Coordinates of C-alpha atoms in Angstrom, one line a residue:
Chain R
M1 CA 9.6 38.8 -77.4
T2 CA 12.3 38.1 -80.1
S3 CA 13.8 34.7 -80.8
M4 CA 17.4 36.2 -80.8
G5 CA 19.6 35.0 -78.1
L6 CA 20.3 37.4 -75.2
E7 CA 24.0 37.8 -76.3
A8 CA 23.0 39.0 -79.8
R9 CA 20.4 41.4 -78.4
I10 CA 22.9 43.0 -76.0
E11 CA 25.3 43.4 -78.9
D12 CA 22.6 45.1 -81.0
Y13 CA 21.7 47.4 -78.1
L14 CA 25.3 48.4 -77.3
A15 CA 26.1 48.9 -81.0
G16 CA 23.6 51.7 -80.9
R17 CA 25.1 53.2 -77.7
M18 CA 28.8 52.9 -78.8
P19 CA 29.0 54.7 -82.2
H20 CA 32.8 54.6 -82.4
A21 CA 32.9 50.8 -81.7
S22 CA 32.7 48.0 -84.2
D23 CA 32.6 44.2 -84.1
L24 CA 31.0 44.1 -80.7
R25 CA 31.0 40.6 -79.1
V26 CA 29.3 39.5 -75.9
S27 CA 30.9 36.4 -74.4
G28 CA 30.7 34.4 -71.1
L29 CA 27.1 35.5 -70.4
A30 CA 26.0 33.9 -67.1
R31 CA 23.3 34.6 -64.7
I32 CA 24.4 35.4 -61.2
S33 CA 22.2 33.6 -58.7
G34 CA 20.6 35.3 -55.7
G35 CA 19.0 38.3 -57.2
A36 CA 15.3 38.1 -56.6
S37 CA 14.3 41.7 -57.5
R38 CA 16.4 42.0 -60.6
E39 CA 17.9 39.4 -63.0
T40 CA 21.6 39.9 -62.9
Y41 CA 24.0 38.7 -65.5
R42 CA 27.8 39.0 -65.9
F43 CA 29.4 39.1 -69.4
R44 CA 32.5 40.3 -71.2
L45 CA 32.1 42.8 -74.0
S46 CA 34.9 43.1 -76.6
W47 CA 35.0 45.5 -79.5
Q48 CA 37.2 47.3 -82.0
E49 CA 37.8 51.0 -81.5
S50 CA 40.6 53.3 -82.9
G51 CA 42.2 50.2 -84.5
A52 CA 42.6 48.4 -81.2
L53 CA 40.7 45.4 -79.7
Q54 CA 39.1 46.5 -76.4
S55 CA 37.4 44.4 -73.7
R56 CA 35.5 45.1 -70.5
A57 CA 33.7 43.0 -67.9
L58 CA 30.1 44.2 -67.5
I59 CA 27.0 43.5 -65.4
L60 CA 23.4 43.6 -66.8
R61 CA 20.6 44.1 -64.3
R62 CA 17.2 43.5 -65.8
D63 CA 13.7 43.7 -64.3
P64 CA 12.1 40.2 -64.0
P65 CA 8.5 39.5 -65.0
A66 CA 7.4 39.9 -61.4
S67 CA 9.6 41.1 -58.5
L68 CA 9.6 40.9 -54.8
I69 CA 10.4 44.6 -54.7
D70 CA 8.7 47.1 -57.0
T71 CA 11.3 49.9 -57.5
E72 CA 12.3 52.5 -60.0
R73 CA 15.5 51.5 -61.7
R74 CA 16.3 55.1 -62.6
I75 CA 16.5 55.9 -58.9
E76 CA 18.9 53.0 -58.4
F77 CA 20.9 54.0 -61.4
E78 CA 21.2 57.6 -60.3
A79 CA 22.1 56.6 -56.7
Y80 CA 25.0 54.5 -58.0
R81 CA 26.1 57.4 -60.3
A82 CA 25.9 59.9 -57.4
F83 CA 28.3 58.0 -55.2
F84 CA 30.7 56.8 -58.0
G85 CA 34.2 58.1 -57.3
S86 CA 33.4 59.0 -53.7
T87 CA 34.5 57.3 -50.4
V88 CA 31.4 55.1 -50.8
P89 CA 32.7 52.5 -53.4
V90 CA 30.2 51.6 -56.1
P91 CA 30.4 50.2 -59.6
E92 CA 30.4 52.6 -62.6
M93 CA 27.0 52.9 -64.2
L94 CA 27.1 52.9 -68.0
W95 CA 23.7 52.7 -69.7
L96 CA 20.1 52.8 -68.5
E97 CA 17.2 51.6 -70.6
E98 CA 13.8 52.2 -69.2
S99 CA 11.8 50.9 -72.2
S100 CA 11.1 47.2 -72.7
G101 CA 11.9 47.0 -76.4
A102 CA 15.6 46.0 -76.4
L103 CA 15.6 43.2 -73.8
D104 CA 11.9 42.7 -73.0
H105 CA 12.2 44.5 -69.6
P106 CA 13.9 47.7 -68.4
F107 CA 17.6 47.2 -67.5
F108 CA 20.9 48.9 -66.9
I109 CA 24.5 48.0 -67.7
A110 CA 27.4 48.7 -65.3
A111 CA 31.1 47.9 -65.1
E112 CA 31.8 44.8 -63.1
I113 CA 34.0 45.1 -60.0
E114 CA 36.0 41.9 -60.6
G115 CA 37.8 39.6 -58.2
F116 CA 35.8 40.1 -54.9
Q117 CA 33.1 38.2 -53.0
A118 CA 29.6 39.0 -51.9
A119 CA 28.3 35.7 -50.5
P120 CA 27.9 35.9 -46.7
A121 CA 28.5 32.1 -46.3
L122 CA 32.2 32.7 -47.2
L123 CA 32.7 35.0 -44.2
W124 CA 32.4 32.1 -41.8
T125 CA 35.3 30.2 -43.5
E126 CA 39.0 30.8 -43.6
P127 CA 40.7 33.1 -44.4
Y128 CA 37.7 35.5 -44.0
L129 CA 37.1 34.7 -40.3
A130 CA 40.2 36.7 -39.4
A131 CA 38.9 39.8 -41.2
H132 CA 35.6 40.3 -39.4
E133 CA 36.8 43.3 -37.3
K134 CA 38.2 45.1 -40.3
L135 CA 35.2 44.3 -42.4
A136 CA 32.8 45.6 -39.7
E137 CA 34.9 48.8 -39.4
R138 CA 34.6 49.3 -43.2
K139 CA 31.0 48.3 -43.3
W140 CA 29.6 50.7 -40.8
T141 CA 32.2 53.5 -41.7
I142 CA 30.9 53.4 -45.3
L143 CA 27.3 53.4 -44.0
G144 CA 28.2 56.5 -41.9
E145 CA 29.6 58.2 -44.9
I146 CA 26.3 57.5 -46.8
G147 CA 24.5 59.0 -43.8
R148 CA 26.6 62.1 -43.6
S149 CA 26.5 62.9 -47.4
D150 CA 24.3 65.8 -48.6
P151 CA 21.6 64.5 -51.0
A152 CA 21.3 67.9 -52.7
V153 CA 25.1 68.1 -53.4
L154 CA 24.8 64.5 -54.8
G155 CA 22.1 65.6 -57.1
L156 CA 19.7 63.1 -55.7
T157 CA 17.0 65.5 -54.5
T158 CA 15.9 65.8 -58.1
V159 CA 15.3 62.1 -58.6
M160 CA 14.2 60.9 -55.2
A161 CA 10.9 61.9 -53.6
A162 CA 11.1 64.7 -51.1
V163 CA 10.0 64.0 -47.5
A164 CA 9.6 66.3 -44.5
P165 CA 11.8 65.3 -41.6
E166 CA 8.9 64.6 -39.3
A167 CA 7.2 62.4 -41.9
C168 CA 10.2 60.0 -42.5
W169 CA 8.9 57.3 -40.3
S170 CA 5.2 57.6 -41.3
R171 CA 5.9 57.5 -45.0
E172 CA 8.1 54.4 -44.7
L173 CA 5.8 52.6 -42.3
G174 CA 2.7 53.5 -44.4
Y175 CA 4.3 52.2 -47.5
W176 CA 5.4 48.8 -46.1
E177 CA 2.2 48.3 -44.2
G178 CA 0.4 48.8 -47.5
V179 CA 2.6 46.2 -49.1
L180 CA 1.6 43.8 -46.3
D181 CA -2.1 44.6 -46.8
D182 CA -1.9 44.0 -50.5
D183 CA 0.3 40.9 -50.5
Q184 CA 0.0 38.9 -47.3
T185 CA -0.9 35.3 -47.9
E186 CA -2.0 34.5 -44.3
P187 CA -2.6 36.5 -41.1
L188 CA 0.5 37.8 -39.4
P189 CA -0.3 38.5 -35.7
I190 CA 3.3 39.2 -34.7
T191 CA 4.0 41.6 -37.5
R192 CA 0.6 43.4 -37.0
A193 CA 1.4 43.8 -33.3
A194 CA 4.7 45.3 -34.2
I195 CA 3.0 47.8 -36.5
R196 CA 0.6 48.9 -33.8
W197 CA 3.6 49.4 -31.4
L198 CA 5.4 51.4 -34.1
R199 CA 2.4 53.7 -34.7
A200 CA 2.0 54.2 -30.9
N201 CA 5.6 55.1 -30.3
P202 CA 6.9 57.2 -33.3
P203 CA 10.6 58.2 -33.4
P204 CA 11.8 61.8 -33.4
P205 CA 12.6 63.5 -36.7
P206 CA 16.1 62.7 -38.0
E207 CA 19.1 64.9 -37.0
R208 CA 19.5 65.4 -40.8
L209 CA 17.8 64.1 -43.9
A210 CA 20.1 61.7 -45.8
V211 CA 20.2 59.2 -48.7
V212 CA 19.0 55.9 -47.3
H213 CA 20.5 52.9 -49.2
G214 CA 17.5 50.8 -48.2
D215 CA 19.1 47.3 -48.2
Y216 CA 22.5 47.8 -46.5
R217 CA 23.5 44.5 -45.1
T218 CA 26.1 41.8 -45.2
G219 CA 25.6 40.2 -48.6
N220 CA 25.1 43.5 -50.5
F221 CA 28.7 44.5 -50.8
L222 CA 31.9 43.1 -52.4
F223 CA 34.7 42.3 -49.9
D224 CA 38.1 40.8 -50.0
Q225 CA 40.2 38.5 -47.7
T226 CA 41.6 41.5 -45.8
G227 CA 38.2 42.9 -44.9
E228 CA 38.2 45.8 -47.4
I229 CA 34.9 46.6 -49.2
H230 CA 35.2 47.3 -52.9
G231 CA 31.6 47.9 -53.9
V232 CA 28.3 48.6 -52.3
L233 CA 25.5 47.0 -54.3
D234 CA 21.7 46.8 -54.5
W235 CA 20.6 50.4 -54.3
E236 CA 17.2 49.6 -55.7
M237 CA 15.3 50.7 -52.5
A238 CA 17.4 53.9 -52.1
H239 CA 15.4 57.0 -51.0
L240 CA 15.6 60.1 -48.9
G241 CA 15.0 59.7 -45.2
D242 CA 16.4 59.1 -41.7
P243 CA 19.9 57.7 -41.7
L244 CA 19.0 55.6 -38.7
E245 CA 16.8 53.6 -41.1
D246 CA 19.8 52.1 -42.7
L247 CA 21.5 51.5 -39.4
G248 CA 18.3 49.7 -38.2
W249 CA 18.2 47.5 -41.3
S250 CA 21.8 46.5 -40.7
L251 CA 20.9 45.5 -37.2
N252 CA 17.8 43.5 -38.2
P253 CA 18.4 40.1 -36.4
V254 CA 17.7 38.1 -39.7
W255 CA 21.0 39.5 -40.9
T256 CA 23.0 38.0 -38.0
F257 CA 23.1 34.7 -39.9
G258 CA 22.5 32.8 -36.7
R259 CA 25.6 34.3 -35.0
D260 CA 23.9 36.8 -32.7
L261 CA 26.2 39.5 -34.0
A262 CA 25.4 42.6 -36.1
G263 CA 25.7 41.4 -39.7
G264 CA 27.2 38.2 -38.3
L265 CA 30.4 40.2 -37.6
V266 CA 30.5 42.2 -34.3
P267 CA 28.3 43.1 -31.4
N268 CA 25.5 45.7 -32.1
A269 CA 27.1 48.3 -29.8
Q270 CA 30.4 48.1 -31.7
A271 CA 28.6 48.5 -35.0
V272 CA 26.7 51.5 -33.7
A273 CA 29.9 53.1 -32.3
I274 CA 31.6 52.8 -35.7
W275 CA 28.6 54.3 -37.4
E276 CA 28.4 57.2 -35.0
R277 CA 32.0 58.0 -35.4
S278 CA 31.8 58.0 -39.2
S279 CA 28.4 59.8 -39.6
G280 CA 28.9 62.4 -37.0
L281 CA 25.4 61.6 -35.8
K282 CA 24.1 60.2 -32.5
A283 CA 22.1 57.0 -32.6
D284 CA 19.4 57.7 -30.0
P285 CA 18.7 54.2 -28.5
A286 CA 15.0 54.5 -28.5
A287 CA 14.9 55.9 -32.1
L288 CA 17.3 53.1 -33.2
Q289 CA 15.0 50.5 -31.6
W290 CA 12.1 52.0 -33.5
W291 CA 14.0 51.8 -36.8
T292 CA 15.2 48.3 -36.1
L293 CA 11.7 47.1 -35.4
F294 CA 10.4 49.0 -38.5
N295 CA 13.0 47.2 -40.6
C296 CA 11.7 43.9 -39.3
V297 CA 8.3 44.8 -40.5
K298 CA 9.8 46.0 -43.9
G299 CA 11.6 42.7 -44.1
Q300 CA 8.4 40.8 -43.5
A301 CA 6.7 42.8 -46.2
I302 CA 9.4 41.9 -48.7
W303 CA 9.3 38.1 -47.8
V304 CA 5.5 38.2 -48.1
S305 CA 5.7 39.9 -51.5
S306 CA 8.0 37.2 -52.7
A307 CA 5.4 34.6 -51.8
R308 CA 2.7 36.6 -53.5
A309 CA 4.7 36.9 -56.7
W310 CA 5.1 33.1 -56.8
I311 CA 1.5 32.3 -55.9
D312 CA 0.1 34.7 -58.5
G313 CA 2.3 33.0 -61.1
G314 CA 4.3 36.1 -62.1
N315 CA 7.6 34.6 -61.1
R316 CA 8.0 30.9 -60.4
E317 CA 11.7 31.0 -59.8
P318 CA 12.8 29.0 -56.6
I319 CA 14.4 32.2 -55.3
M320 CA 10.9 33.6 -54.7
V321 CA 10.0 30.6 -52.4
Y322 CA 13.2 30.8 -50.3
P323 CA 12.4 34.1 -48.5
P324 CA 8.9 33.2 -47.3
W325 CA 9.9 29.6 -46.3
A326 CA 13.3 30.4 -44.8
L327 CA 12.9 34.0 -43.5
Q328 CA 9.2 34.8 -42.7
N329 CA 9.2 32.9 -39.4
A330 CA 12.8 34.1 -38.6
Q331 CA 11.6 37.7 -39.2
D332 CA 8.7 37.1 -36.8
R333 CA 11.2 35.8 -34.2
A334 CA 13.4 38.9 -35.0
I335 CA 10.3 41.1 -34.1
L336 CA 9.8 39.2 -30.9
K337 CA 13.5 39.7 -30.0
V338 CA 13.5 43.4 -30.8
M339 CA 10.3 43.9 -28.8
G340 CA 11.8 41.9 -25.8
H341 CA 9.5 38.9 -26.0
L342 CA 12.1 36.4 -27.0
Chain O
M1 CA 3.6 27.9 -44.8
K2 CA 3.1 29.8 -48.1
P3 CA 3.5 29.1 -50.9
D4 CA 1.9 25.7 -50.3
I5 CA 4.5 22.9 -50.1
S6 CA 2.6 20.6 -52.5
E7 CA 2.6 23.3 -55.2
V8 CA 6.2 24.1 -54.7
L9 CA 7.3 20.5 -55.0
I10 CA 5.4 20.1 -58.3
E11 CA 7.2 23.2 -59.6
L12 CA 10.6 22.0 -58.3
S13 CA 10.1 18.7 -60.1
A14 CA 9.7 20.5 -63.4
L15 CA 12.7 22.7 -62.6
V16 CA 14.9 19.6 -61.9
A17 CA 13.7 18.0 -65.1
R18 CA 14.6 21.1 -67.1
N19 CA 18.0 21.2 -65.6
A20 CA 18.6 17.6 -66.5
A21 CA 18.9 18.7 -70.1
P22 CA 22.6 18.6 -71.3
D23 CA 22.6 22.1 -72.7
I24 CA 21.9 24.1 -69.5
P25 CA 24.8 26.4 -68.7
P26 CA 26.6 25.1 -65.5
A27 CA 26.2 28.4 -63.6
D28 CA 22.4 28.4 -64.3
R29 CA 22.2 24.7 -63.3
A30 CA 24.2 25.2 -60.1
G31 CA 22.0 28.2 -59.1
A32 CA 18.7 26.3 -59.7
L33 CA 19.7 23.1 -58.1
G34 CA 21.3 24.7 -55.1
L35 CA 18.1 26.6 -54.2
T36 CA 16.1 23.5 -55.0
A37 CA 18.1 21.5 -52.5
A38 CA 17.6 24.2 -49.8
L39 CA 13.8 24.2 -50.4
L40 CA 13.6 20.4 -50.4
A41 CA 15.3 20.3 -47.0
I42 CA 12.7 22.7 -45.6
A43 CA 9.9 20.8 -47.2
G44 CA 11.3 17.5 -45.9
R45 CA 11.2 18.7 -42.3
Q46 CA 7.7 20.1 -42.7
W47 CA 6.5 16.8 -44.2
D48 CA 6.5 15.1 -40.8
E49 CA 5.6 18.0 -38.6
A50 CA 3.1 20.2 -40.5
A51 CA -0.2 18.5 -39.6
H52 CA 0.9 17.9 -36.0
N53 CA 1.9 21.5 -35.5
L54 CA -1.1 23.0 -37.2
A55 CA -3.5 20.8 -35.1
L56 CA -1.6 21.7 -32.0
E57 CA -1.6 25.4 -32.7
N58 CA -5.3 25.4 -33.7
R59 CA -6.1 23.7 -30.4
S60 CA -4.0 26.2 -28.5
I61 CA -5.6 29.2 -30.1
R62 CA -9.1 27.9 -29.5
S63 CA -8.3 27.4 -25.9
L64 CA -6.9 30.9 -25.6
L65 CA -9.9 32.5 -27.3
T66 CA -12.4 30.1 -25.7
I67 CA -13.7 29.0 -29.1
P68 CA -15.3 25.6 -29.4
G69 CA -14.4 23.2 -32.2
E70 CA -11.9 20.6 -33.3
D71 CA -10.0 19.6 -36.4
L72 CA -11.9 16.6 -37.9
D73 CA -10.4 16.9 -41.4
I74 CA -6.6 16.7 -41.0
R75 CA -5.5 17.5 -44.5
I76 CA -2.9 20.2 -44.3
S77 CA -4.8 22.5 -46.6
T78 CA -7.9 22.3 -44.3
L79 CA -5.8 22.7 -41.2
S80 CA -4.0 25.7 -42.7
A81 CA -7.3 27.4 -43.6
E82 CA -8.6 26.9 -40.1
N83 CA -5.3 28.1 -38.7
A84 CA -5.6 31.3 -40.8
R85 CA -9.1 31.9 -39.5
L86 CA -8.0 31.4 -35.9
R87 CA -4.9 33.6 -36.2
A88 CA -7.1 36.4 -37.7
L89 CA -9.3 36.1 -34.6
L90 CA -6.2 36.1 -32.5
I91 CA -5.2 39.5 -34.0
E92 CA -8.6 40.9 -33.2
R93 CA -8.4 39.7 -29.6
H94 CA -4.8 41.1 -29.3
V95 CA -6.1 44.5 -30.3
E96 CA -8.9 44.3 -27.8
V97 CA -6.7 43.5 -24.8
E98 CA -3.6 45.6 -25.7
G99 CA -3.0 48.1 -22.9
R100 CA -6.1 46.9 -21.0
D101 CA -5.6 43.4 -19.8
S102 CA -1.9 42.6 -19.2
R103 CA -2.5 39.0 -18.3
A104 CA -4.5 38.2 -21.5
E105 CA -1.8 40.1 -23.4
A106 CA 1.0 38.0 -21.9
E107 CA -0.9 34.8 -22.7
I108 CA -1.2 35.9 -26.4
W109 CA 2.5 36.8 -26.6
A110 CA 3.4 33.4 -25.1
E111 CA 1.3 31.7 -27.8
L112 CA 2.9 33.8 -30.5
V113 CA 6.4 32.9 -29.2
A114 CA 5.4 29.2 -29.2
S115 CA 4.0 29.6 -32.8
T116 CA 7.4 30.7 -34.0
A117 CA 9.1 27.7 -32.3
R118 CA 6.7 25.4 -34.1
R119 CA 7.6 27.0 -37.4
L120 CA 11.4 27.0 -37.0
A121 CA 13.1 26.1 -40.3
P122 CA 16.4 24.3 -40.4
G123 CA 19.2 26.9 -40.2
S124 CA 16.9 29.7 -39.2
P125 CA 19.0 32.8 -38.5
V126 CA 16.9 33.8 -35.4

């Protein structure tokens, strides 16, 4: 690790990536709180080019020493790039660095979409309360558009692992059960019962294979006061699979924020109807229940991993304690609810 | 509750001390202290209830599984270790009765529902 400040190291790195620029300056570097799987910073880059002073607001997403989600940042980077300029709004990706030399850990730099909000807590205050219907319409319409897009046309079949339609459910369940096996810090009788039910009642293959965002929920997109969405963020768990998987994650009861509404916004049936209209797909109720319960198990695996990363000492940030303390029991209650026991 | 409350409180005390330094950027300080406040609120609630709830739950699971024993050492670390042992046995029992003994299954689900009520954190979304 070098003793240079992060600003100077970013300037050095970008000087090598911007051969026509000179006098690069990083200013206003600030960590954005909330990111537990990547360290996220906002900063402004200014530079001289063609005799003029230029400036741009940028985002740095850097791998932390230990994360609650182990993901490939190239897949995240390419997923953003694939949807840039489409009806699915995403920030523009600029540089990806997969080595650890420049900033100690792999990272990417993207353009910042300025002037909008992501924090769910704002949604329960004025003037956002009046925008819930519109926001829900946009939220599940965009998710439907992700589900109807062709991964091959997007160029994502070359970077994301292939999966046979009939294996979508078993690959995902096997992966997250493995995470629980590796990372659990105490027995989880409710989550284990859910896994047994999921294995005994598998869903049918998807109507079509799609790009699955993997973390599509209120809190992972940028919104304004009118309910418009300006950027879908956090593609780090993106993969190929059943589009119902994303719909199920968006209906995970932990994302109701205590309001008993999908994403804290509208009743589940309304969210599903918007998604069906946009995606052109049918959300079979039994299959959707399976994917919603699966996502409760996945959520639990993520919260447990967070506890494990803290306990093992790899990451002692307080954000790593919050998920297991605040969400692990809520996730168990979500499982009980989806299974009809609560 | 994992990570252990006592270990987290020690770590948070160091974090607060670091953020008392005058040269911490305001955004970093706000992020660190906001989360610290949320964690302290959860720990504060658990402080009074943790031993009671663990002892209650251990007694309930022993009764359900007809296992003899009692909690003589009421340190939270000891109660937690016993709770983990008993909940592992509860999983085994659940697997045994699933689809075979609906009454036993219902009793286990009732205990599991009660266990989440005991663990409710302030502001829990579910």
